[in-house]
Amino acid sequence: MARYDRAITVFSPDGHLFQVEYALEAVRKGNAAVGVRGTDVVVLGVEKKSTAKLQDSRTVRKIVSLDDHIALVCAGLKADARVLVNRARIECQSHRLTVEDPVTVEYITRYIAGLQQKYTQSGGVRPFGLSTLIVGFDPYTGIPSLYQTDPSGAFSAWKANATGRNSNSMREFLEKNYKETSGQETVKLAIRALLEVVESGGKNIEIAVMTKEHGLRQLEEAEIDAIVAEIEAEKAAAETAKKAPPKET
Amino acid sequence: MGIRAILSSHLPNGQFGRHSLCLAAVGREHKKLPTLYFDIYRFSKQFPPLLLSIFGLSASDLCSFSFLFNLSLKIMKLDTSGLESAASLFGASSELFDGFATAPSFELPVTNDFDGFQKEAIQMVKPAKGTTTLAFIFKEGVMVAADSRASMGGYISSQSVKKIIEINPYMLGTMAGGAADCQFWHRNLGIKCRLHELANKRRISVTGASKLLANILYSYRGMGLSVGTMIAGWDETGPGLYYVDSEGGRLKGTRFSVGSGSPYAYGVLDSGYRYDLSIEEAAELARRAIYHATFRDGASGGVASVYYVGPNGWKKLSGDDVGELHYKYYPVMPSTVEQEMVEVSGA
C-alpha cells in the first residue's frame, strides 16, 4: 500500500487514489463549516478558532464572496483556499466579460470542481486540501442554491450540508432537523447545527447570510450572541416541557 | 544561446521577433527578479523533467541556465474557442505546457515588406462588401432582410446567395464582406452557442453570442478577415440586435444596414421606421429598403429575402426577385405621346 500513495496519478490495486483520500483527511481536520439553504436566503456558518491576542481578526475572514451574488466557505488548508478563491474570482469576472452575464452558482461550482480535479490528474502536483461550500442566487431565476465540492473534484447540490471537523455529527443533526425555512429560521438552523460541535458564543462562530436583494452580510458578534441566547432559551423551554409530567389527568 | 536556435525552429518564420519566447539565463542566486519572471522561474524549477524533454537539455545545462520566459501578453493567440476562460498564465502545469507545445501558428509568406503585404491583402478584400443587408428591432421582434448578389469586382458571380445565415432556430446572422469568412464563422458561432446550451442548460443570450463572435474576430484582427455581420435574435430579455465586424467592433442598436447599398437602404428604412409597426408593415418596409438599394447600387441585386425573428424563433417571410419588385412599385404607364395621339384622332 505504501507504494501507491506517492505519485497520485497511480491507482492502487483496489481502486483508490490515496493522495485524494489523504486530502480528505486534511479537510476533516479543518474548521467546522455549515451551509443551509432556505427559500429566500442561504446561510453559511463557520467555526472561528479563537484568535491570538496579537492577531488582527479582520484579516482572518473565512467566509468570502466570489461575486456580488456568490459566497464560499471552505474547510481545510487555508493557503490552498486562497489560491482557489482567486482563480474562481477571476473566472467570475471573465465570464461577465465574455458573455456579459453573471455566472450561475452551478457554473462556478463546476469550474472550481474542475480545477480541483485537474490537480488529481497531473504529474508532480498535489490535490487541493479543501472542500468548499458554495452558495448563491441564480442571476436569472433568483433561486438560492448550495453546492459542495471536495478534493476529488466531485460536486453536488445540497439543501444543507456541513464539512470540516465533526461534519458527520452536524450532518446528522441537519438530517434530523431540516425543514424548509426562510429568513431568521434558516439562520437559527445553521447556528444550531454549528453549536452541536462548537462552543457556544458569538466569539466562536462566524455567520454570513446571503439574500437576493442585499447580497452577502456578515452578522455581528452581538447579533450572533442574541440568536444563540434565543436558541438556548428555546432548548431550555423544550427541556422543562419534557421533564414536567403531563398535567392533564 | 543555443536555446534561441531550438526555439526558432518551433516558431513560424520571421515571427521570432514578434512572438518573443526568449529564454535568457538567470542564475539561481538572482532572487531579485520581478515577481512575474520569478514565478515562472520557480515554476520551471519544479518540473525539470518536462522542461528537459521539450528543450532537449541535460540536467546539468538546466542547473547552469536560468530561464526568463518573456511570454509577452500581447502574443497573438488565435482565439479558437470562445468558451475558454482567460485563466492566468501560471495555472496548472498542463495549461502552460499545452500552450507552448501546441502554439497556434501558420506559415507566413516570406516577403521583404510583410506589413505592406498585409495591407494589400486587406485592401483586396475590403471594397468587396458589395451587398445590402439590414435589420431592425420593432414592437413585434426583429426584421432581417438582405439581397442575394455576389460580385467579384465587376463580375456578378451569383444572383442567388443566401446572405441570411441561420445560426440556430432563434438567432440569425447576416453576411457582408467575405462570403467564406461569414459562413465559416457563423457556423462556428452556432457550434459555440450549442455547446454553451449543453454546458449551462440554458440558451445563450444574443449579447453573449455576439460577444463570442466579436472576441474571435478581434483576435484575428489585421489578418485579412472581412466580416460585417449583424446578429439578430430573441432571448429572455426580448429582441436583440448587434452589429459585429472584422475590425473587432461590436455595437448594440435598433436599426442597422451593412454593405455597399446601405446608404440607400438607410434612407428608406429611417424615413419609414416606427417602433409600433405590424409584422406585415415591417416586412414591407424591409423589402422596399432592399429594393431601393439594389436599384441604385450595382453590387446588390438578385432576390430580396425577408426574415422575421419572434419569440418562437425565426421565420422566412418572403423572397422576391427585385426586378419583379420594381414593376410592382413602378407599374408601366402608357406614355404621354400615345395619349396625345389618341386625343387628336378622337377630336
Coordinates of C-alpha atoms in Angstrom, one line a residue:
Chain A
M1 CA 0.0 0.0 0.0
A2 CA 2.8 2.4 0.8
R3 CA 3.9 2.2 -2.9
Y4 CA 0.6 3.6 -4.1
D5 CA 0.4 6.8 -2.3
R6 CA 3.3 8.8 -3.7
A7 CA 2.5 10.0 -7.2
I8 CA -1.2 10.5 -7.3
T9 CA -1.5 9.5 -10.9
V10 CA -1.3 5.9 -9.9
F11 CA -4.3 3.9 -8.8
S12 CA -3.8 1.4 -6.1
P13 CA -4.8 -2.2 -6.9
D14 CA -8.1 -1.8 -5.1
G15 CA -9.0 1.4 -7.0
H16 CA -8.0 4.1 -4.5
L17 CA -6.3 7.4 -5.2
F18 CA -4.6 7.7 -1.9
Q19 CA -3.5 11.3 -2.2
V20 CA -7.1 12.3 -2.7
E21 CA -8.1 10.4 0.3
Y22 CA -5.3 11.9 2.4
A23 CA -6.6 15.3 1.2
L24 CA -10.0 14.4 2.5
E25 CA -8.3 13.7 5.9
A26 CA -6.8 17.2 5.8
V27 CA -10.3 18.5 5.3
R28 CA -11.5 16.6 8.3
K29 CA -9.0 18.4 10.4
G30 CA -10.2 21.8 9.2
N31 CA -12.6 24.2 10.8
A32 CA -16.3 23.1 11.0
A33 CA -18.4 24.8 8.4
V34 CA -22.1 24.5 7.7
G35 CA -24.4 25.8 4.9
V36 CA -28.2 25.8 4.9
R37 CA -30.4 26.8 2.0
G38 CA -33.7 28.5 2.8
T39 CA -36.5 29.6 0.5
D40 CA -35.2 33.2 0.2
V41 CA -31.8 33.1 2.0
V42 CA -28.8 31.0 2.2
V43 CA -26.7 30.9 5.4
L44 CA -23.1 30.0 5.8
G45 CA -21.5 29.4 9.2
V46 CA -18.0 28.5 10.2
E47 CA -16.2 27.8 13.5
K48 CA -13.9 30.6 14.5
K49 CA -10.9 29.4 16.4
S50 CA -10.1 31.9 19.0
T51 CA -7.7 34.5 17.5
A52 CA -4.4 35.1 19.3
K53 CA -4.3 38.3 21.2
L54 CA -1.9 40.0 18.9
Q55 CA -3.6 38.8 15.7
D56 CA -5.8 41.2 13.8
S57 CA -9.0 39.3 13.5
R58 CA -10.2 41.3 10.5
T59 CA -7.7 39.6 8.3
V60 CA -8.9 36.1 9.2
R61 CA -12.0 36.1 7.1
K62 CA -13.3 32.6 6.5
I63 CA -16.5 33.4 4.5
V64 CA -15.5 35.1 1.3
S65 CA -17.5 36.4 -1.7
L66 CA -16.7 35.4 -5.2
D67 CA -19.0 37.9 -6.8
D68 CA -21.9 40.0 -5.7
H69 CA -24.2 37.1 -5.7
I70 CA -22.0 34.1 -4.7
A71 CA -20.2 33.3 -1.5
L72 CA -18.0 30.5 -0.4
V73 CA -16.7 28.9 2.8
C74 CA -14.1 26.2 2.9
A75 CA -12.6 23.7 5.3
G76 CA -9.0 22.5 5.0
L77 CA -5.8 24.2 4.0
K78 CA -6.2 27.9 4.1
A79 CA -3.4 28.7 1.7
D80 CA -4.9 26.4 -0.9
A81 CA -8.2 28.1 -0.3
R82 CA -6.7 31.5 -1.1
V83 CA -5.4 30.3 -4.4
L84 CA -8.6 28.6 -5.4
V85 CA -10.7 31.6 -4.4
N86 CA -8.5 33.9 -6.5
R87 CA -8.9 31.7 -9.6
A88 CA -12.7 31.5 -9.0
R89 CA -13.0 35.3 -8.7
I90 CA -11.1 35.7 -12.0
E91 CA -13.4 33.2 -13.7
C92 CA -16.5 35.1 -12.4
Q93 CA -15.2 38.3 -14.0
S94 CA -14.0 36.6 -17.1
H95 CA -17.5 35.1 -17.6
R96 CA -19.1 38.5 -17.1
L97 CA -16.7 39.9 -19.8
T98 CA -17.2 37.2 -22.4
V99 CA -21.0 36.7 -22.2
E100 CA -22.0 39.9 -20.4
D101 CA -23.8 37.9 -17.8
P102 CA -23.0 36.9 -14.2
V103 CA -22.1 33.3 -13.5
T104 CA -24.6 30.9 -12.2
V105 CA -23.8 29.1 -8.9
E106 CA -23.6 25.8 -10.8
Y107 CA -21.2 27.2 -13.4
I108 CA -18.7 28.5 -10.8
T109 CA -19.0 25.3 -8.8
R110 CA -18.3 23.3 -11.9
Y111 CA -15.3 25.4 -12.5
I112 CA -13.9 25.1 -9.0
A113 CA -14.5 21.3 -9.0
G114 CA -12.9 21.0 -12.4
L115 CA -9.9 22.8 -11.1
Q116 CA -9.7 20.5 -8.1
Q117 CA -10.0 17.5 -10.4
K118 CA -7.2 18.7 -12.7
Y119 CA -4.8 18.6 -9.8
T120 CA -5.7 15.0 -9.2
Q121 CA -4.7 14.0 -12.7
S122 CA -1.4 16.0 -13.3
G123 CA 2.1 15.0 -12.6
G124 CA 4.0 16.4 -9.8
V125 CA 1.2 18.4 -8.1
R126 CA -0.9 17.5 -5.1
P127 CA -4.6 17.9 -4.8
F128 CA -6.1 21.0 -3.1
G129 CA -6.7 20.1 0.5
L130 CA -10.0 21.6 0.9
S131 CA -13.7 21.1 0.5
T132 CA -15.9 24.1 -0.3
L133 CA -19.5 25.1 0.3
I134 CA -20.6 27.5 -2.3
V135 CA -23.9 29.4 -2.0
G136 CA -25.6 32.0 -4.2
F137 CA -28.6 33.0 -6.1
D138 CA -29.2 32.2 -9.7
P139 CA -29.0 35.6 -11.5
Y140 CA -31.8 34.8 -13.9
T141 CA -34.3 32.8 -11.8
G142 CA -33.4 34.1 -8.3
I143 CA -33.4 30.6 -6.8
P144 CA -31.0 30.1 -4.0
S145 CA -28.5 27.2 -4.2
L146 CA -25.9 25.4 -2.1
Y147 CA -23.2 23.3 -3.6
Q148 CA -20.4 21.3 -2.1
T149 CA -17.1 20.4 -3.8
D150 CA -14.3 18.1 -2.4
P151 CA -10.7 17.4 -3.2
S152 CA -11.5 14.7 -5.8
G153 CA -13.4 17.3 -7.9
A154 CA -16.9 15.9 -7.3
F155 CA -19.7 18.3 -6.6
S156 CA -23.3 18.2 -5.9
A157 CA -26.2 20.4 -4.7
W158 CA -27.5 20.2 -1.2
K159 CA -30.3 21.5 0.9
A160 CA -28.0 21.7 3.9
N161 CA -24.5 20.4 4.4
A162 CA -21.5 20.5 6.7
T163 CA -17.8 20.0 6.2
G164 CA -14.6 20.1 8.2
R165 CA -14.3 19.0 11.8
N166 CA -17.1 16.8 13.2
S167 CA -19.1 17.2 10.0
N168 CA -20.7 13.9 10.4
S169 CA -22.5 14.9 13.6
M170 CA -23.5 18.2 12.1
R171 CA -24.9 16.5 9.1
E172 CA -26.8 14.0 11.2
F173 CA -28.3 16.9 13.1
L174 CA -29.3 18.6 9.9
E175 CA -30.8 15.5 8.5
K176 CA -32.9 15.1 11.6
N177 CA -34.0 18.7 11.9
Y178 CA -34.0 20.1 8.4
K179 CA -37.2 21.6 7.1
E180 CA -38.0 24.3 4.5
T181 CA -37.3 27.6 6.3
S182 CA -36.9 31.2 5.4
G183 CA -35.2 34.2 6.8
Q184 CA -34.3 34.1 10.5
E185 CA -35.4 30.5 10.9
T186 CA -32.7 29.4 8.4
V187 CA -30.1 31.3 10.3
K188 CA -31.2 29.6 13.6
L189 CA -31.0 26.2 12.0
A190 CA -27.4 26.9 10.8
I191 CA -26.3 28.1 14.2
R192 CA -28.0 25.2 16.0
A193 CA -26.1 22.8 13.7
L194 CA -22.8 24.5 14.5
L195 CA -23.5 24.6 18.2
E196 CA -23.5 20.8 18.2
V197 CA -19.8 20.8 17.7
V198 CA -18.6 24.2 18.7
E199 CA -18.6 26.1 22.0
S200 CA -21.4 28.5 22.1
G201 CA -20.9 32.2 21.9
G202 CA -20.5 34.9 19.2
K203 CA -16.7 34.7 19.6
N204 CA -16.5 31.2 18.2
I205 CA -19.0 31.4 15.4
E206 CA -18.9 33.4 12.2
I207 CA -22.2 33.6 10.3
A208 CA -23.0 35.2 6.9
V209 CA -26.4 35.5 5.4
M210 CA -27.0 36.0 1.7
T211 CA -30.2 37.4 0.3
K212 CA -31.1 38.2 -3.3
E213 CA -31.6 41.9 -2.6
H214 CA -28.7 42.7 -0.2
G215 CA -26.1 40.2 -1.2
L216 CA -23.8 38.8 1.5
R217 CA -24.0 40.2 5.0
Q218 CA -21.7 39.1 7.9
L219 CA -23.6 39.0 11.2
E220 CA -22.1 41.0 14.1
E221 CA -21.0 39.2 17.2
A222 CA -23.8 40.8 19.2
E223 CA -26.4 39.6 16.7
I224 CA -25.0 36.1 16.9
D225 CA -25.0 36.2 20.7
A226 CA -28.6 37.3 20.6
I227 CA -29.6 34.4 18.4
V228 CA -27.6 31.9 20.4
A229 CA -29.4 33.2 23.6
E230 CA -32.8 32.6 21.8
I231 CA -31.8 29.1 20.9
E232 CA -30.7 28.3 24.4
A233 CA -33.9 29.7 25.8
E234 CA -35.9 27.5 23.3
K235 CA -33.8 24.5 24.3
A236 CA -34.4 25.1 28.0
A237 CA -38.1 25.5 27.4
A238 CA -38.2 22.2 25.5
E239 CA -36.3 20.5 28.3
T240 CA -38.7 21.7 31.0
A241 CA -41.7 20.8 28.8
K242 CA -40.3 17.3 28.6
K243 CA -39.5 16.9 32.2
A244 CA -42.7 18.3 33.6
P245 CA -45.2 15.4 33.8
P246 CA -48.3 15.8 31.8
K247 CA -50.7 17.9 33.8
E248 CA -53.9 16.6 32.3
T249 CA -55.3 13.6 34.1
Chain B
M1 CA 22.2 31.0 -26.8
G2 CA 21.6 27.6 -28.2
I3 CA 18.1 27.8 -26.7
R4 CA 17.1 30.5 -29.2
A5 CA 18.1 28.2 -32.1
I6 CA 16.0 25.5 -30.7
L7 CA 13.1 27.8 -30.2
S8 CA 13.3 29.5 -33.6
S9 CA 12.7 26.1 -35.2
H10 CA 9.4 25.9 -33.2
L11 CA 8.2 29.3 -34.3
P12 CA 7.0 30.4 -37.7
N13 CA 9.5 32.1 -39.9
G14 CA 10.1 35.7 -39.4
Q15 CA 7.9 35.8 -36.3
F16 CA 10.6 35.3 -33.8
G17 CA 11.0 38.9 -33.2
R18 CA 7.3 39.5 -32.7
H19 CA 6.2 36.4 -30.8
S20 CA 9.0 36.6 -28.4
L21 CA 9.6 33.4 -26.5
C22 CA 13.1 34.3 -25.4
L23 CA 14.9 32.3 -22.9
A24 CA 17.6 34.1 -21.1
A25 CA 19.7 32.8 -18.2
V26 CA 19.1 33.9 -14.7
G27 CA 21.2 32.3 -12.0
R28 CA 19.7 30.5 -9.1
E29 CA 21.2 33.2 -6.9
H30 CA 19.3 36.1 -8.5
K31 CA 16.4 36.4 -6.1
K32 CA 15.6 39.9 -7.1
L33 CA 13.6 39.2 -10.2
P34 CA 10.3 40.8 -11.0
T35 CA 7.6 38.7 -9.5
L36 CA 6.3 37.7 -12.9
Y37 CA 9.5 36.1 -14.0
F38 CA 10.4 34.7 -10.6
D39 CA 7.1 32.8 -10.6
I40 CA 8.0 31.3 -13.9
Y41 CA 11.4 30.5 -12.7
R42 CA 10.1 28.9 -9.5
F43 CA 7.5 27.1 -11.6
S44 CA 10.0 25.8 -14.0
K45 CA 12.3 24.6 -11.2
Q46 CA 9.5 22.3 -10.1
F47 CA 9.2 20.5 -13.4
P48 CA 12.7 19.9 -14.7
P49 CA 11.9 16.6 -16.3
L50 CA 9.2 18.2 -18.5
L51 CA 11.3 21.1 -19.5
L52 CA 14.2 18.9 -20.4
S53 CA 12.1 16.9 -22.8
I54 CA 11.0 20.0 -24.6
F55 CA 14.3 21.6 -24.9
G56 CA 16.5 18.5 -25.1
L57 CA 18.8 19.8 -22.5
S58 CA 20.6 17.9 -19.9
A59 CA 20.2 18.2 -16.2
S60 CA 23.5 20.0 -15.9
D61 CA 22.5 22.5 -18.5
L62 CA 19.4 23.2 -16.6
C63 CA 21.3 23.9 -13.4
S64 CA 23.5 26.4 -15.1
F65 CA 20.9 28.1 -17.2
S66 CA 18.2 30.3 -15.8
F67 CA 15.0 30.9 -17.6
L68 CA 13.3 34.1 -18.4
F69 CA 10.0 33.4 -20.2
N70 CA 9.2 36.6 -22.0
L71 CA 5.8 35.4 -22.8
S72 CA 4.6 38.8 -23.9
L73 CA 0.9 39.2 -23.0
K74 CA 0.4 40.7 -26.4
I75 CA 1.1 37.3 -28.0
M76 CA -1.4 36.9 -30.9
K77 CA -3.1 33.8 -29.6
L78 CA -5.7 32.9 -32.2
D79 CA -8.9 32.5 -30.1
T80 CA -10.3 29.3 -31.5
S81 CA -12.5 28.6 -28.5
G82 CA -14.6 31.5 -27.2
L83 CA -15.6 29.4 -24.2
E84 CA -12.1 29.1 -22.8
S85 CA -11.7 31.5 -19.8
A86 CA -8.8 33.9 -19.6
A87 CA -7.1 31.7 -17.0
S88 CA -3.9 33.0 -15.5
L89 CA -0.8 32.1 -17.4
F90 CA 0.7 30.2 -14.4
G91 CA -2.1 27.8 -13.8
A92 CA -1.7 24.1 -13.6
S93 CA 1.3 22.7 -15.3
S94 CA -0.6 21.2 -18.2
E95 CA -2.0 24.6 -19.2
L96 CA 1.3 26.3 -19.6
F97 CA 2.9 23.5 -21.5
D98 CA 0.0 22.8 -23.7
G99 CA 0.0 26.4 -24.7
F100 CA 3.7 26.2 -25.6
A101 CA 3.8 22.8 -27.2
T102 CA 0.8 23.5 -29.5
A103 CA 1.2 27.2 -30.0
P104 CA -1.2 28.2 -32.8
S105 CA 0.7 29.4 -35.8
F106 CA 0.7 29.2 -39.5
E107 CA 3.3 29.6 -42.2
L108 CA 3.6 33.2 -43.3
P109 CA 4.8 34.2 -46.7
V110 CA 8.3 35.4 -47.0
T111 CA 8.3 38.9 -48.3
N112 CA 10.6 41.9 -48.0
D113 CA 7.8 44.0 -46.7
F114 CA 5.4 42.0 -44.6
D115 CA 3.3 44.9 -43.4
G116 CA 2.8 46.2 -46.8
F117 CA 1.8 42.8 -48.0
Q118 CA -0.8 42.6 -45.2
K119 CA -2.2 46.0 -46.2
E120 CA -2.5 44.9 -49.8
A121 CA -4.3 41.7 -48.8
I122 CA -6.8 43.6 -46.7
Q123 CA -7.3 46.2 -49.4
M124 CA -8.1 43.5 -51.9
V125 CA -10.9 42.2 -49.8
K126 CA -12.2 45.4 -48.3
P127 CA -14.2 47.0 -51.0
A128 CA -15.9 43.7 -51.8
K129 CA -18.6 44.3 -49.2
G130 CA -20.8 44.5 -52.2
T131 CA -24.1 43.7 -50.7
T132 CA -27.1 45.2 -48.9
T133 CA -28.2 43.8 -45.6
L134 CA -30.4 45.4 -43.0
A135 CA -32.0 44.6 -39.7
F136 CA -34.2 46.5 -37.2
I137 CA -36.0 45.9 -34.0
F138 CA -39.6 46.8 -33.7
K139 CA -42.5 46.1 -31.4
E140 CA -43.1 42.5 -32.5
G141 CA -39.5 41.4 -32.8
V142 CA -36.6 41.8 -35.3
M143 CA -36.9 42.1 -39.0
V144 CA -33.9 41.0 -41.1
A145 CA -33.5 41.4 -44.8
A146 CA -30.8 41.0 -47.4
D147 CA -30.2 40.9 -51.2
S148 CA -28.6 37.9 -52.9
R149 CA -25.9 39.1 -55.3
A150 CA -22.3 38.1 -55.1
S151 CA -19.9 40.2 -57.1
M152 CA -16.2 39.7 -57.8
G153 CA -15.1 43.2 -58.8
G154 CA -17.3 44.0 -61.8
Y155 CA -18.4 40.4 -62.4
I156 CA -21.6 39.1 -60.9
S157 CA -20.7 35.7 -59.7
S158 CA -24.1 34.7 -58.4
Q159 CA -27.6 36.1 -58.0
S160 CA -28.7 33.5 -55.5
V161 CA -26.5 33.7 -52.4
K162 CA -28.1 33.1 -49.0
K163 CA -26.9 36.1 -47.1
I164 CA -29.0 35.4 -44.0
I165 CA -27.4 32.6 -42.1
E166 CA -29.4 30.6 -39.6
I167 CA -27.1 30.2 -36.6
N168 CA -29.8 28.3 -34.6
P169 CA -33.6 28.3 -34.5
Y170 CA -33.8 31.6 -32.7
M171 CA -30.8 33.5 -34.0
L172 CA -29.9 34.8 -37.4
G173 CA -26.7 36.3 -38.8
T174 CA -26.3 38.4 -42.0
M175 CA -23.4 38.2 -44.4
A176 CA -21.5 41.1 -45.8
G177 CA -17.9 41.0 -46.8
G178 CA -16.1 37.8 -47.5
A179 CA -18.6 35.1 -48.1
A180 CA -16.4 32.3 -46.8
D181 CA -15.4 34.2 -43.7
C182 CA -19.0 35.0 -42.8
Q183 CA -20.3 31.5 -43.5
F184 CA -17.5 29.7 -41.6
W185 CA -17.5 32.0 -38.5
H186 CA -21.3 32.0 -38.3
R187 CA -21.2 28.2 -38.4
N188 CA -18.5 28.2 -35.7
L189 CA -20.6 30.6 -33.6
G190 CA -23.5 28.1 -34.0
I191 CA -21.3 25.4 -32.6
K192 CA -20.3 27.5 -29.6
C193 CA -23.9 28.5 -28.9
R194 CA -24.9 24.9 -28.8
L195 CA -22.0 23.9 -26.5
H196 CA -23.0 26.8 -24.2
E197 CA -26.6 25.5 -24.1
L198 CA -25.4 22.0 -23.3
A199 CA -23.0 23.1 -20.6
N200 CA -25.2 25.6 -18.9
K201 CA -28.7 24.1 -19.5
R202 CA -29.9 27.4 -20.9
R203 CA -29.8 29.2 -24.2
I204 CA -27.1 31.7 -24.8
S205 CA -28.3 35.3 -25.0
V206 CA -27.9 37.4 -28.1
T207 CA -25.5 39.6 -26.1
G208 CA -23.3 36.6 -25.3
A209 CA -23.4 35.2 -28.8
S210 CA -22.4 38.5 -30.4
K211 CA -19.7 38.9 -27.8
L212 CA -18.2 35.4 -28.6
L213 CA -18.1 36.3 -32.2
A214 CA -16.6 39.7 -31.6
N215 CA -13.9 38.3 -29.5
I216 CA -13.0 35.8 -32.1
L217 CA -12.9 38.4 -34.9
Y218 CA -10.8 40.7 -32.7
S219 CA -8.2 38.0 -32.2
Y220 CA -7.8 37.8 -36.0
R221 CA -7.7 41.5 -36.4
G222 CA -5.3 42.6 -39.1
M223 CA -5.1 39.2 -40.7
G224 CA -7.4 40.0 -43.6
L225 CA -10.8 38.7 -42.4
S226 CA -13.6 40.7 -43.9
V227 CA -16.8 40.3 -42.0
G228 CA -19.6 42.8 -41.4
T229 CA -22.4 41.0 -39.8
M230 CA -25.5 41.6 -37.7
I231 CA -26.6 39.1 -35.1
A232 CA -30.3 39.2 -34.6
G233 CA -32.2 37.0 -32.2
W234 CA -34.8 36.7 -29.5
D235 CA -33.7 35.8 -26.0
E236 CA -35.1 36.1 -22.4
T237 CA -34.7 39.8 -22.4
G238 CA -36.6 40.2 -25.7
P239 CA -35.4 41.0 -29.2
G240 CA -31.7 41.7 -29.6
L241 CA -29.6 43.1 -32.4
Y242 CA -25.9 43.6 -32.6
Y243 CA -23.5 44.7 -35.3
V244 CA -20.2 42.9 -35.3
D245 CA -17.3 43.4 -37.8
S246 CA -13.9 42.1 -38.5
E247 CA -12.2 45.2 -37.1
G248 CA -13.4 43.8 -33.8
G249 CA -16.2 46.4 -33.3
R250 CA -19.5 45.4 -31.7
L251 CA -22.5 47.7 -31.4
K252 CA -25.9 47.3 -29.9
G253 CA -28.6 49.1 -31.7
T254 CA -32.2 49.1 -33.1
R255 CA -31.5 49.8 -36.8
F256 CA -28.5 48.7 -38.8
S257 CA -27.7 48.3 -42.5
V258 CA -24.4 46.9 -43.8
G259 CA -22.9 46.8 -47.2
S260 CA -22.3 48.9 -50.3
G261 CA -26.0 49.5 -50.7
S262 CA -26.5 50.5 -47.1
P263 CA -26.7 54.3 -47.6
Y264 CA -29.7 53.8 -49.9
A265 CA -31.3 51.3 -47.6
Y266 CA -30.8 53.6 -44.6
G267 CA -32.6 56.4 -46.5
V268 CA -35.8 54.3 -47.0
L269 CA -35.5 52.5 -43.6
D270 CA -35.0 55.6 -41.5
S271 CA -37.8 57.5 -43.1
G272 CA -40.3 54.8 -42.9
Y273 CA -39.4 53.4 -39.4
R274 CA -41.8 53.4 -36.5
Y275 CA -41.4 51.2 -33.4
D276 CA -45.1 50.1 -33.5
L277 CA -45.1 48.7 -37.0
S278 CA -47.1 45.5 -37.5
I279 CA -45.2 42.4 -38.9
E280 CA -46.6 42.9 -42.4
E281 CA -45.7 46.6 -42.4
A282 CA -42.3 46.0 -41.1
A283 CA -41.7 43.3 -43.7
E284 CA -42.8 45.6 -46.5
L285 CA -40.5 48.4 -45.2
A286 CA -37.6 46.0 -45.2
R287 CA -38.4 44.7 -48.6
R288 CA -38.7 48.2 -50.0
A289 CA -35.4 49.3 -48.4
I290 CA -33.6 46.4 -50.0
Y291 CA -35.2 47.0 -53.4
H292 CA -34.2 50.7 -53.4
A293 CA -30.7 49.7 -52.5
T294 CA -30.5 47.1 -55.3
F295 CA -31.9 49.7 -57.7
R296 CA -29.1 52.2 -57.3
D297 CA -26.2 50.0 -56.1
G298 CA -24.6 47.8 -58.8
A299 CA -23.2 45.4 -56.3
S300 CA -26.6 44.5 -54.9
G301 CA -29.4 42.6 -56.6
G302 CA -31.0 39.3 -57.1
V303 CA -33.6 38.3 -54.6
A304 CA -34.7 40.4 -51.5
S305 CA -35.2 37.9 -48.7
V306 CA -37.0 39.0 -45.6
Y307 CA -36.9 37.1 -42.3
Y308 CA -38.8 37.7 -39.0
V309 CA -37.4 36.8 -35.6
G310 CA -40.1 36.5 -32.9
P311 CA -40.5 34.8 -29.5
N312 CA -40.8 31.4 -31.2
G313 CA -37.7 31.8 -33.4
W314 CA -37.1 33.0 -36.9
K315 CA -39.3 32.5 -39.9
K316 CA -38.7 33.4 -43.5
L317 CA -41.4 35.7 -44.7
S318 CA -40.6 36.3 -48.4
G319 CA -38.0 36.2 -51.1
D320 CA -38.9 38.4 -54.1
D321 CA -36.9 39.0 -57.2
V322 CA -36.0 42.7 -57.2
G323 CA -36.7 43.0 -60.9
E324 CA -40.3 42.0 -60.3
L325 CA -40.5 44.2 -57.2
H326 CA -39.5 47.2 -59.5
Y327 CA -42.5 46.7 -61.7
K328 CA -44.7 46.2 -58.6
Y329 CA -43.7 49.5 -57.2
Y330 CA -43.5 51.3 -60.5
P331 CA -46.0 49.7 -62.9
V332 CA -45.7 50.6 -66.6
M333 CA -47.9 53.5 -67.6
P334 CA -48.8 54.3 -71.2
S335 CA -46.5 57.1 -72.3
T336 CA -47.9 60.7 -72.8
V337 CA -47.1 60.8 -76.6
E338 CA -49.5 57.9 -77.3
Q339 CA -52.2 59.6 -75.2
E340 CA -51.9 62.8 -77.2
M341 CA -52.3 60.9 -80.5
V342 CA -55.5 59.3 -79.2
E343 CA -57.0 62.6 -78.2
V344 CA -56.2 64.3 -81.5
S345 CA -57.7 61.5 -83.5
G346 CA -60.8 61.5 -81.3
A347 CA -61.4 65.3 -81.6

